[in-house]
Tab-separated table of C-alpha atoms in Angstrom:
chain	number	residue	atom	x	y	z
X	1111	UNK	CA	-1.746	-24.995	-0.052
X	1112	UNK	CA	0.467	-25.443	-3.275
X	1113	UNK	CA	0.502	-24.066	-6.430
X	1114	UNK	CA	2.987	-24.124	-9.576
X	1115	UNK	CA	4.237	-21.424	-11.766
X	1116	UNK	CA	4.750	-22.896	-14.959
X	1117	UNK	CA	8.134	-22.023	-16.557
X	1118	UNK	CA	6.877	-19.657	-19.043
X	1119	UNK	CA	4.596	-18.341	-16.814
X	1120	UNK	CA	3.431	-14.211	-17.003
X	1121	UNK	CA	4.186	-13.914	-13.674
X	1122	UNK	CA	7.678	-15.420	-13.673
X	1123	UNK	CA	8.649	-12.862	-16.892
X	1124	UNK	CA	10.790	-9.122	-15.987
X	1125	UNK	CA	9.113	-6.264	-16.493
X	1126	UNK	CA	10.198	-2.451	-16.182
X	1127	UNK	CA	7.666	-0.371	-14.316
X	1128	UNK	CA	8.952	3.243	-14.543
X	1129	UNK	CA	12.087	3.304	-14.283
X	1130	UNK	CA	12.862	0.065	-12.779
X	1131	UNK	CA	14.139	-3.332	-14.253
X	1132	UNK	CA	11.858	-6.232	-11.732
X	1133	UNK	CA	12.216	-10.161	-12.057
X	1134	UNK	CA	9.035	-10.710	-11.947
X	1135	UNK	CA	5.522	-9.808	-11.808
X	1136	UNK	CA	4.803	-11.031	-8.141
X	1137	UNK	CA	4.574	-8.024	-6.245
X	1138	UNK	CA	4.936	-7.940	-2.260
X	1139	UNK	CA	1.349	-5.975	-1.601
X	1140	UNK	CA	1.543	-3.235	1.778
X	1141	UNK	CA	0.591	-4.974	5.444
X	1142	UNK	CA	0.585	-2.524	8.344
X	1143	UNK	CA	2.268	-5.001	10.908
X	1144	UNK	CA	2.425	-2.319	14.013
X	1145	UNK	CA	6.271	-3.067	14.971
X	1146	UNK	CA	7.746	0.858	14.792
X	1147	UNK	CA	8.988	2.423	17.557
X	1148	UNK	CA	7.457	5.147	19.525
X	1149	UNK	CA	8.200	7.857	17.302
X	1150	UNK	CA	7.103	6.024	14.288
X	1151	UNK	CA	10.599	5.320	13.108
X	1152	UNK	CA	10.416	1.673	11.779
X	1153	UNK	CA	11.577	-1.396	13.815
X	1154	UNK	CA	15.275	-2.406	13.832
X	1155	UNK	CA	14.038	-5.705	12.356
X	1156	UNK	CA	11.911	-4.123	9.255
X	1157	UNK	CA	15.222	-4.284	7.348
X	1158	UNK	CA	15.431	-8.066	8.033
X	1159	UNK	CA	11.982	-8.446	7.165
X	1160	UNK	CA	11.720	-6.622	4.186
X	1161	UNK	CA	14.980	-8.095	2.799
X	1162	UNK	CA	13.835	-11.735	3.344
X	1163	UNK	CA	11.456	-10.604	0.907
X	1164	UNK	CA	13.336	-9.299	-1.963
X	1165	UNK	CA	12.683	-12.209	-4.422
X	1166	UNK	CA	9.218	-10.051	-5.186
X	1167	UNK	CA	9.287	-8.338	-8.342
X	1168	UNK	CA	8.485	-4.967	-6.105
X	1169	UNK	CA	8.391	-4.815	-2.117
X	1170	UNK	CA	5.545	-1.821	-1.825
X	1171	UNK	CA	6.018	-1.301	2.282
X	1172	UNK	CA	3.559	-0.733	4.832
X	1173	UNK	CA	1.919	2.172	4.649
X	1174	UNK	CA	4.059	5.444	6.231
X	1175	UNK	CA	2.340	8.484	7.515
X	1176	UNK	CA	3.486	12.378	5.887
X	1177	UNK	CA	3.172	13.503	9.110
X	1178	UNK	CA	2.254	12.776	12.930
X	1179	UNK	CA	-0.765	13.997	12.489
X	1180	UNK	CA	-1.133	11.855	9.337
X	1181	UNK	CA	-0.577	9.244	11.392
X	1182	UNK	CA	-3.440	7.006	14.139
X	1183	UNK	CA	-5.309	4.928	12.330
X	1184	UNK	CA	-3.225	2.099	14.609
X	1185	UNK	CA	-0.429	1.876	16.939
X	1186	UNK	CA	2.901	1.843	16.214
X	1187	UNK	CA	3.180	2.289	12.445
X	1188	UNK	CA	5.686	4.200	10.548
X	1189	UNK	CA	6.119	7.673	9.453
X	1190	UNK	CA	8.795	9.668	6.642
X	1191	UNK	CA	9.116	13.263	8.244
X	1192	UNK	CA	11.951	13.170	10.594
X	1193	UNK	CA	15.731	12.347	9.772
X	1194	UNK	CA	15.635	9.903	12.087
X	1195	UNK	CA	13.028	7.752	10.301
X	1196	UNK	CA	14.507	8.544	7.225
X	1197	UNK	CA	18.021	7.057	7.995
X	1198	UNK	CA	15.889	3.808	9.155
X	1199	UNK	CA	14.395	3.437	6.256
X	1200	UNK	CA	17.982	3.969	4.202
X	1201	UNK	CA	18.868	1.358	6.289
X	1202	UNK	CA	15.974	-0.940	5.062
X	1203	UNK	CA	16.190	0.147	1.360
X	1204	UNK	CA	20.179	-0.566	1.337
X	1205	UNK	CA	19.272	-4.169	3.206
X	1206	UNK	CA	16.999	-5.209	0.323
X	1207	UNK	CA	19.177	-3.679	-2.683
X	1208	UNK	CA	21.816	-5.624	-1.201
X	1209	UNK	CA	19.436	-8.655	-1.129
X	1210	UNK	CA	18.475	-7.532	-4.831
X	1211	UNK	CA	15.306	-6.663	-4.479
X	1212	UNK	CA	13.502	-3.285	-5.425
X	1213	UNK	CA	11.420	-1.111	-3.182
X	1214	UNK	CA	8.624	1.879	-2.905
X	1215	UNK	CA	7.523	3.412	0.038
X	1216	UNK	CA	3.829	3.766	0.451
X	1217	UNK	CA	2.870	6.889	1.570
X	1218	UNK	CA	-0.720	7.840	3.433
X	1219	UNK	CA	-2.601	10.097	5.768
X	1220	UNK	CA	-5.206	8.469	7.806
X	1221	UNK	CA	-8.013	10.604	7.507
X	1222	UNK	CA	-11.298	9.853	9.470
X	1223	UNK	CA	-9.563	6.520	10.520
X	1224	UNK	CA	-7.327	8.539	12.864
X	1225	UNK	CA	-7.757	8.034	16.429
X	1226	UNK	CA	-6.252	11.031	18.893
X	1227	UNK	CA	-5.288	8.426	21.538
X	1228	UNK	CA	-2.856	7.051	18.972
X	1229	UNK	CA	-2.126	10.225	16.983
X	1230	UNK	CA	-1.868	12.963	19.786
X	1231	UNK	CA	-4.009	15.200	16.561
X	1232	UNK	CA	-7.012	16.019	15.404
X	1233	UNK	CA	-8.913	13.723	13.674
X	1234	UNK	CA	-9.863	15.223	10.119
X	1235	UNK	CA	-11.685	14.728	6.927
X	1236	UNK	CA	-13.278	15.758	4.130
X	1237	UNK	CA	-16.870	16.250	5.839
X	1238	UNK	CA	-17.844	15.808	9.394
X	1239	UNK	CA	-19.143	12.014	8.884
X	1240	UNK	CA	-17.187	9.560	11.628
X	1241	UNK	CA	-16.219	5.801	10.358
X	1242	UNK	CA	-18.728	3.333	12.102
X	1243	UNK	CA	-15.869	1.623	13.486
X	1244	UNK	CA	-13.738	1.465	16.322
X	1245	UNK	CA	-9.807	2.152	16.989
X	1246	UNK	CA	-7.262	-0.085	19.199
X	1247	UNK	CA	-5.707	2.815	21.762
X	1248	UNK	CA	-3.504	2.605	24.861
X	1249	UNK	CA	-6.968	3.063	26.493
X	1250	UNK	CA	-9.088	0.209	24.639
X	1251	UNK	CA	-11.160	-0.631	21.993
X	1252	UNK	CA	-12.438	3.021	21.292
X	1253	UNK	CA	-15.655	4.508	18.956
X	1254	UNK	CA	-13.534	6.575	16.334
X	1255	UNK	CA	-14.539	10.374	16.469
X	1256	UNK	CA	-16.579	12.494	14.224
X	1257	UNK	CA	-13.665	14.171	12.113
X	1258	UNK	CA	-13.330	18.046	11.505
X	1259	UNK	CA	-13.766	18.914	7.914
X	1260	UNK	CA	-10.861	20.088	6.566
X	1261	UNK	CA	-10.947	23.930	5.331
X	1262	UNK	CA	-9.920	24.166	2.013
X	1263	UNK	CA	-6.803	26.604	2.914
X	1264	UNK	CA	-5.062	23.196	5.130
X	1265	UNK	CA	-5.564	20.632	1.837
X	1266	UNK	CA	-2.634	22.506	0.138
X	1267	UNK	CA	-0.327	21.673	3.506
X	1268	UNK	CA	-0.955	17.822	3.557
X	1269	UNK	CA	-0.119	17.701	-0.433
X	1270	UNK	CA	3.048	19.320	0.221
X	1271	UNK	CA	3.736	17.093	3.742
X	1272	UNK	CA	3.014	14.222	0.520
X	1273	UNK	CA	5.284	15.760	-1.209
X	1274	UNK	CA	8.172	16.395	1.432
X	1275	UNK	CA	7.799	12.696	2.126
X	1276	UNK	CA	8.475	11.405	-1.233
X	1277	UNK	CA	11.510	13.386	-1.302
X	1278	UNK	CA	12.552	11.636	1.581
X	1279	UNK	CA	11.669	8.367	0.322
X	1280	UNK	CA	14.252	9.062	-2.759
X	1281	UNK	CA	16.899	10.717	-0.555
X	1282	UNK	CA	16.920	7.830	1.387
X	1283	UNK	CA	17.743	5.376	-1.698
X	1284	UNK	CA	13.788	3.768	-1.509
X	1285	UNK	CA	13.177	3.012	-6.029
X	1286	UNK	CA	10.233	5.028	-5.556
X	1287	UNK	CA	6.755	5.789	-3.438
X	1288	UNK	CA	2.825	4.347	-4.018
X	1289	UNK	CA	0.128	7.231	-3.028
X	1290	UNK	CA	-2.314	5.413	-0.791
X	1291	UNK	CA	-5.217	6.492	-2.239
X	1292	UNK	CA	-7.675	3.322	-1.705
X	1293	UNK	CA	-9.129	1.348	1.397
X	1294	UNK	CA	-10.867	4.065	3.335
X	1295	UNK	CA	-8.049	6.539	3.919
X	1296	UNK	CA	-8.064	10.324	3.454
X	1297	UNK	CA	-7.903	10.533	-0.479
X	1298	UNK	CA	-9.810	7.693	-0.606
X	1299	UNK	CA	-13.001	9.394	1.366
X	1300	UNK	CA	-12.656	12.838	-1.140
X	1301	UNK	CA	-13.187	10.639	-3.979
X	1302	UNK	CA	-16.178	8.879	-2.331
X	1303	UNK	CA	-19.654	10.396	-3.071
X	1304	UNK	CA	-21.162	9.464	0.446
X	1305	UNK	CA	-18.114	10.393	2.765
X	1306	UNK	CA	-17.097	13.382	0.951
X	1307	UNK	CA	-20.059	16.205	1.540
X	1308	UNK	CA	-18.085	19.503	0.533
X	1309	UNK	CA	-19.808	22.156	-1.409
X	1310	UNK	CA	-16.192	23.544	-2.223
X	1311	UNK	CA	-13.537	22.746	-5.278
X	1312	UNK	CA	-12.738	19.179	-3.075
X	1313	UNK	CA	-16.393	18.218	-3.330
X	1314	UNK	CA	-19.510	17.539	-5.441
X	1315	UNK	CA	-18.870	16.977	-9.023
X	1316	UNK	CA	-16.541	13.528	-9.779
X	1317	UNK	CA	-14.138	16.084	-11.206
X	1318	UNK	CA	-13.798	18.232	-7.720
X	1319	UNK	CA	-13.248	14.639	-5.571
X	1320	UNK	CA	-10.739	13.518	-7.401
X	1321	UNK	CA	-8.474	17.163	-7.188
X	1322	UNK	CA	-7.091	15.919	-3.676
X	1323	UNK	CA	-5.712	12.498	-5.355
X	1324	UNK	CA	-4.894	14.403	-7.943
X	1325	UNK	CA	-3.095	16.839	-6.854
X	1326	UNK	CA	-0.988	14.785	-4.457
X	1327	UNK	CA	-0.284	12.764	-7.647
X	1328	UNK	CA	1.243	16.040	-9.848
X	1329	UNK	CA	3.333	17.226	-6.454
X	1330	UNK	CA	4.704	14.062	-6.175
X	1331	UNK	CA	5.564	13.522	-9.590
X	1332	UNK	CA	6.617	16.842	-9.616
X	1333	UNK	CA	9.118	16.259	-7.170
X	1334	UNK	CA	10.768	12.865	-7.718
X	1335	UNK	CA	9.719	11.913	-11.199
X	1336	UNK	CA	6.634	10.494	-12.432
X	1337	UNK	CA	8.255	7.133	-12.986
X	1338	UNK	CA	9.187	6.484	-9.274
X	1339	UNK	CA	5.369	7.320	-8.611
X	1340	UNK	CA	2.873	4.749	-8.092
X	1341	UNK	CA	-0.943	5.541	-7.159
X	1342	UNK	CA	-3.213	2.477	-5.088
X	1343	UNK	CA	-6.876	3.021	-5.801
X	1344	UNK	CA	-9.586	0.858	-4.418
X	1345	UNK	CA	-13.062	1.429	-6.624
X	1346	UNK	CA	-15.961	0.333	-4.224
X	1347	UNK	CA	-13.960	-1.462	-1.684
X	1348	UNK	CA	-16.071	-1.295	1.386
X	1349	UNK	CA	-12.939	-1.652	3.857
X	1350	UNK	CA	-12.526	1.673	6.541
X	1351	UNK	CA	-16.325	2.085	6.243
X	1352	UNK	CA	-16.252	3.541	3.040
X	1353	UNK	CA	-19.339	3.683	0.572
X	1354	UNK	CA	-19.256	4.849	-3.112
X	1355	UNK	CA	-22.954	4.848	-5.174
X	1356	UNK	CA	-20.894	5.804	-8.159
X	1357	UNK	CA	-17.747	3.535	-8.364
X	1358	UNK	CA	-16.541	4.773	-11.711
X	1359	UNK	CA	-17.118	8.180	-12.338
X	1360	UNK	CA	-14.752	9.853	-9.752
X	1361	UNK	CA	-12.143	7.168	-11.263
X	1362	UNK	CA	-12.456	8.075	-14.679
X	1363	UNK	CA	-11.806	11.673	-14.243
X	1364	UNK	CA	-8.940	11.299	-12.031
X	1365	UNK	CA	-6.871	8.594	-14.076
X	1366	UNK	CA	-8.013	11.091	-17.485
X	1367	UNK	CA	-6.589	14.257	-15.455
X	1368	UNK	CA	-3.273	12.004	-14.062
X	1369	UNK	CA	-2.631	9.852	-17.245
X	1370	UNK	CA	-0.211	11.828	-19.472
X	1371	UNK	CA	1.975	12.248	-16.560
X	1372	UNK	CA	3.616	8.656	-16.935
X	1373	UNK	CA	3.287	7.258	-13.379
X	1374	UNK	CA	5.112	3.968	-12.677
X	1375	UNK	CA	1.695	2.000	-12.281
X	1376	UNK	CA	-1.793	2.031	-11.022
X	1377	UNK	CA	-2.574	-0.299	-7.930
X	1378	UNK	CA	-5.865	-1.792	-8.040
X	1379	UNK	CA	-7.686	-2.649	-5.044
X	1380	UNK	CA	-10.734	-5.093	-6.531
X	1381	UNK	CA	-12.116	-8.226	-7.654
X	1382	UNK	CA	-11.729	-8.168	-11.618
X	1383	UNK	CA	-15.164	-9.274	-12.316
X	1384	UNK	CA	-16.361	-6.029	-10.370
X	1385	UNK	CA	-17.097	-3.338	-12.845
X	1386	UNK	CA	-15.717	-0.542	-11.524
X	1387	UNK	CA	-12.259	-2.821	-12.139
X	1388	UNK	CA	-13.492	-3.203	-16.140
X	1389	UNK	CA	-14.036	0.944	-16.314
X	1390	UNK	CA	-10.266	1.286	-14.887
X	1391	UNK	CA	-8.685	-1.108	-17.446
X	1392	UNK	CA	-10.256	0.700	-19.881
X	1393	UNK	CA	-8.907	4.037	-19.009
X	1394	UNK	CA	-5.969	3.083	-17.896
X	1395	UNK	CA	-2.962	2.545	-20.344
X	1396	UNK	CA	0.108	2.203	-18.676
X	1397	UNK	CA	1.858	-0.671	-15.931
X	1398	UNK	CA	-1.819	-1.796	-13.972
X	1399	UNK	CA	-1.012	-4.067	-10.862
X	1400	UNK	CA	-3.925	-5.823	-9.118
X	1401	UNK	CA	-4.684	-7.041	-5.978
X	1402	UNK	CA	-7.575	-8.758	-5.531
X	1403	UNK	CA	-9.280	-9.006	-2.182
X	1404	UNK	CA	-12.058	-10.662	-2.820
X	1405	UNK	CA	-10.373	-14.149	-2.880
X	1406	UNK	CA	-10.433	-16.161	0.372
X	1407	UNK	CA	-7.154	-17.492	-0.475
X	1408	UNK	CA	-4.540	-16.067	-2.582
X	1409	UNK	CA	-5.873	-16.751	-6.490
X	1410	UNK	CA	-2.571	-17.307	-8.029
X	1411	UNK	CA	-4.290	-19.189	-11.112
X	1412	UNK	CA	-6.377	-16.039	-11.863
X	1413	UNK	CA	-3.124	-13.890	-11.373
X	1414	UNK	CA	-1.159	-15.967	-14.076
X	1415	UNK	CA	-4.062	-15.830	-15.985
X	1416	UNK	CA	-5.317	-12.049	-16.485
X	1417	UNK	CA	-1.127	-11.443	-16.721
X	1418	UNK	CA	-1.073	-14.047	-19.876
X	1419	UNK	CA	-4.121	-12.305	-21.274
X	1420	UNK	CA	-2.317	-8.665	-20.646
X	1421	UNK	CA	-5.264	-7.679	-18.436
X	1422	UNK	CA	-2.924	-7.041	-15.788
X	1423	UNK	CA	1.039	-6.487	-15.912
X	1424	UNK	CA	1.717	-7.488	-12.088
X	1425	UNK	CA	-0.086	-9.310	-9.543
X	1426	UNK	CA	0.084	-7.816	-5.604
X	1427	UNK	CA	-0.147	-10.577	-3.096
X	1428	UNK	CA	-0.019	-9.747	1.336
X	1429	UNK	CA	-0.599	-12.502	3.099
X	1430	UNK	CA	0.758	-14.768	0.962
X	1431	UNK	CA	4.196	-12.794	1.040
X	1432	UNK	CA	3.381	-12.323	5.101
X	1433	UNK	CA	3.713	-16.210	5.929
X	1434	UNK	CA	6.426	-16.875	2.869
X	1435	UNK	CA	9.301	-14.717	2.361
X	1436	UNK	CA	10.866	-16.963	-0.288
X	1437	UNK	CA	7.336	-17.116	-2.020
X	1438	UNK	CA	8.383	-16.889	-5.682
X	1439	UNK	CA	10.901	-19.784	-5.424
X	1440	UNK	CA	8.175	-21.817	-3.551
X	1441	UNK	CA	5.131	-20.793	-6.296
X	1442	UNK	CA	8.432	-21.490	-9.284
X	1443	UNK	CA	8.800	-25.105	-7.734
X	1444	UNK	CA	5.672	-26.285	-6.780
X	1445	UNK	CA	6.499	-26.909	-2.351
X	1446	UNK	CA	3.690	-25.676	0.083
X	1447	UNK	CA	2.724	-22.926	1.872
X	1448	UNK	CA	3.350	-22.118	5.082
X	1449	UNK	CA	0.185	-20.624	6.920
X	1450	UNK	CA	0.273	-16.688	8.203
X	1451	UNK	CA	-0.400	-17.013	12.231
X	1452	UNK	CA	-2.899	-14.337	12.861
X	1453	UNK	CA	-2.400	-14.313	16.235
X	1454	UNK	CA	1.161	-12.196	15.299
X	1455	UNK	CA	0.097	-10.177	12.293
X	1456	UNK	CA	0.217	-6.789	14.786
X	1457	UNK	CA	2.235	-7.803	17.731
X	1458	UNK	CA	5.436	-6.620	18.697
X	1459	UNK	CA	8.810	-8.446	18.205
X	1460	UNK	CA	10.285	-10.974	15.897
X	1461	UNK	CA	7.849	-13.674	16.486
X	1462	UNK	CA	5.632	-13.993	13.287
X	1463	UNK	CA	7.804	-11.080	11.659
X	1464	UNK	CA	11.046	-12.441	10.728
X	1465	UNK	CA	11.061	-16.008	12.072
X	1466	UNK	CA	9.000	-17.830	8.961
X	1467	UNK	CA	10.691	-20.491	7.689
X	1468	UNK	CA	11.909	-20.663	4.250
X	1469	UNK	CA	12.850	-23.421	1.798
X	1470	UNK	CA	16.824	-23.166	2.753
X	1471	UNK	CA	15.974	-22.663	6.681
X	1472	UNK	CA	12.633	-24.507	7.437
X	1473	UNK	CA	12.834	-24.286	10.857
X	1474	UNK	CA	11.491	-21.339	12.977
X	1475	UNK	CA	15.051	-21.359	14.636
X	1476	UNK	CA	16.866	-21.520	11.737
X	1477	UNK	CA	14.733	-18.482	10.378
X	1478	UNK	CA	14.989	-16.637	13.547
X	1479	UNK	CA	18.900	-17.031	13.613
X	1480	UNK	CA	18.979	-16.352	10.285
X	1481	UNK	CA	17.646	-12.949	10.830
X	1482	UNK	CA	20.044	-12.204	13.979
């Protein structure tokens, strides 16, 4: 596959979201890749990996657990609450600074997607209604669990373990954090009007399913500054299980109760032509980045469109930036693709991690030596 930026193009122009100064609008969208150690502290090679990658306009990283109990949803990914984890990822902020590059941390809780054979904890929701899906454990291929419903007394706890993180995320020199809110993950299922069941302030009413995001969104901000704050939202995606009947309501109130607070951007999760994606642009003001997974392959036409037309200010891409680190020089001059290899999307080690080639070391050697 090849495609060519022109040199004017949207994509290719700076833009400051929050606080930051970026290059570009190509944005390096979060892929769990299952390489951190044990104790969730990320892989000795994440700060190669991520720093191969600094010619995006923003690296937003894999998502990181609050907590170890936030954590399960699949083995071996990352967490922020120890100081061990935390000098790791000063380590990887400092490796793509120096690379100049800029950086958030993406920041979730699993939810219902949690799996105690991976966590060690409790799997917990907002209502007692299990994913139909099944988790990858030391043990096999396992049914995930009926969650316990959180009480409302515990949902203050996991907004400050949020908020503890972010802090973290700063302190360790990261530009700034995304909320995962989107994709089937704990805030995601509160917003949702068939996952979320509670007859309490969390539940019912659009307004009372969007407090949790919201809330996490004010602590956060709160603590580090609304502009190193981004929020990912995902408006009828389908992924984790998930089900919405009403994919705009719940939106609308929580971007009208979180919009004066000058977030760095929203992170949308859809395919433009989707309604739910029309109600957000609407409601939404400020910096809007998209990523749109509804394309087979990545749609970097539409991108540079909807950016000329100021639909959208960035344009998130995964795979693409999975199989490419170089990937804005390669779109800016026209040469090919390589292909992502599946096969080592979750495995461990540098193979499929940090040994794709780029345009100044095309070979898988000189890639892996490279990164040495």
């Amino acid at each position: 596959m090849t495609f060519t930026l022109s040199e004017n193009s949207a994509l290719l122009r700076p833009v400051t979201v929050g606080g930051a100064r970026l290059a570009n609008r190509i944005f390096m969208a979060p892929l769990t890749r299952s390489r951190a150690e044990a104790d969730a502290t990320p892989s000795p090679l994440a700060a190669t990996y991520y720093a191969q990658r600094a010619g995006a306009g923003l690296i937003i990283t894999e998502a990181t657990a609050v907590s170890a109990a936030a954590n399960g949803a699949y083995v071996n990914t990352p967490g922020m609450y120890t100081a061990r984890q935390q000098r790791r990822w000063a380590q990887i902020a400092d490796a793509v600074h120096a690379e100049g590059g800029r950086i958030f941390l993406q920041l979730w809780h699993v939810g219902r997607m949690g799996h105690p054979l991976i966590s060690g904890a409790e799997t917990v929701g907002p209502s007692a209604v299990a994913a139909d899906l099944t988790a990858h454990t030391s043990a096999g291929r396992k049914p995930l669990p009926v969650p316990r419903a959180l009480e409302t007394g515990e949902i203050a706890g996991i907004v400050a373990d949020f908020r503890a993180a972010a802090r973290r995320a700063v302190d360790a020199g990261l530009d700034g954090i995304e909320i995962h809110s989107a994709n089937g993950y704990l805030l995601h299922e509160f917003l949702s009007d068939v996952v979320n069941r509670r007859t309490d302030a969390y539940g019912g009413s659009p307004g009372n399913r969007a407090r949790f995001t919201a809330e996490v969104v004010e602590a956060v901000a709160d603590e580090i500054g609304a502009d190193r704050v981004g929020l990912r939202i995902s408006p009828g995606n389908a992924a984790g299980d998930m089900s919405e009947i009403d994919e705009v309501s719940v939106y609308e109130e929580l971007l009208c109760r979180i919009s004066g607070l000058g977030l760095a951007y929203l992170h949308v999760v859809a395919d433009p032509a989707q309604p739910a994606f029309a109600a957000v642009r609407t409601q939404w003001t400020g910096t809007l980045v998209l990523n749109n997974p509804a394309a087979e392959l990545p749609d970097f036409g539409q991108a540079e469109n909807l950016a000329e037309w100021g639909v959208i200010s960035a344009a998130a891409f995964g795979r693409a930036f999975l199989a490419n680190p170089d990937l804005v020089e390669r779109l800016t001059l026209g040469a090919s693709l390589n292909e992502p290899d599946v096969a080592t999307f979750y495995a461990p080690g540098p193979a499929g991690y940090v040994d794709y080639p780029t345009l100044d070391h095309p070979t898988l050697a000189d890639a892996t030596a490279k990164s040495a």
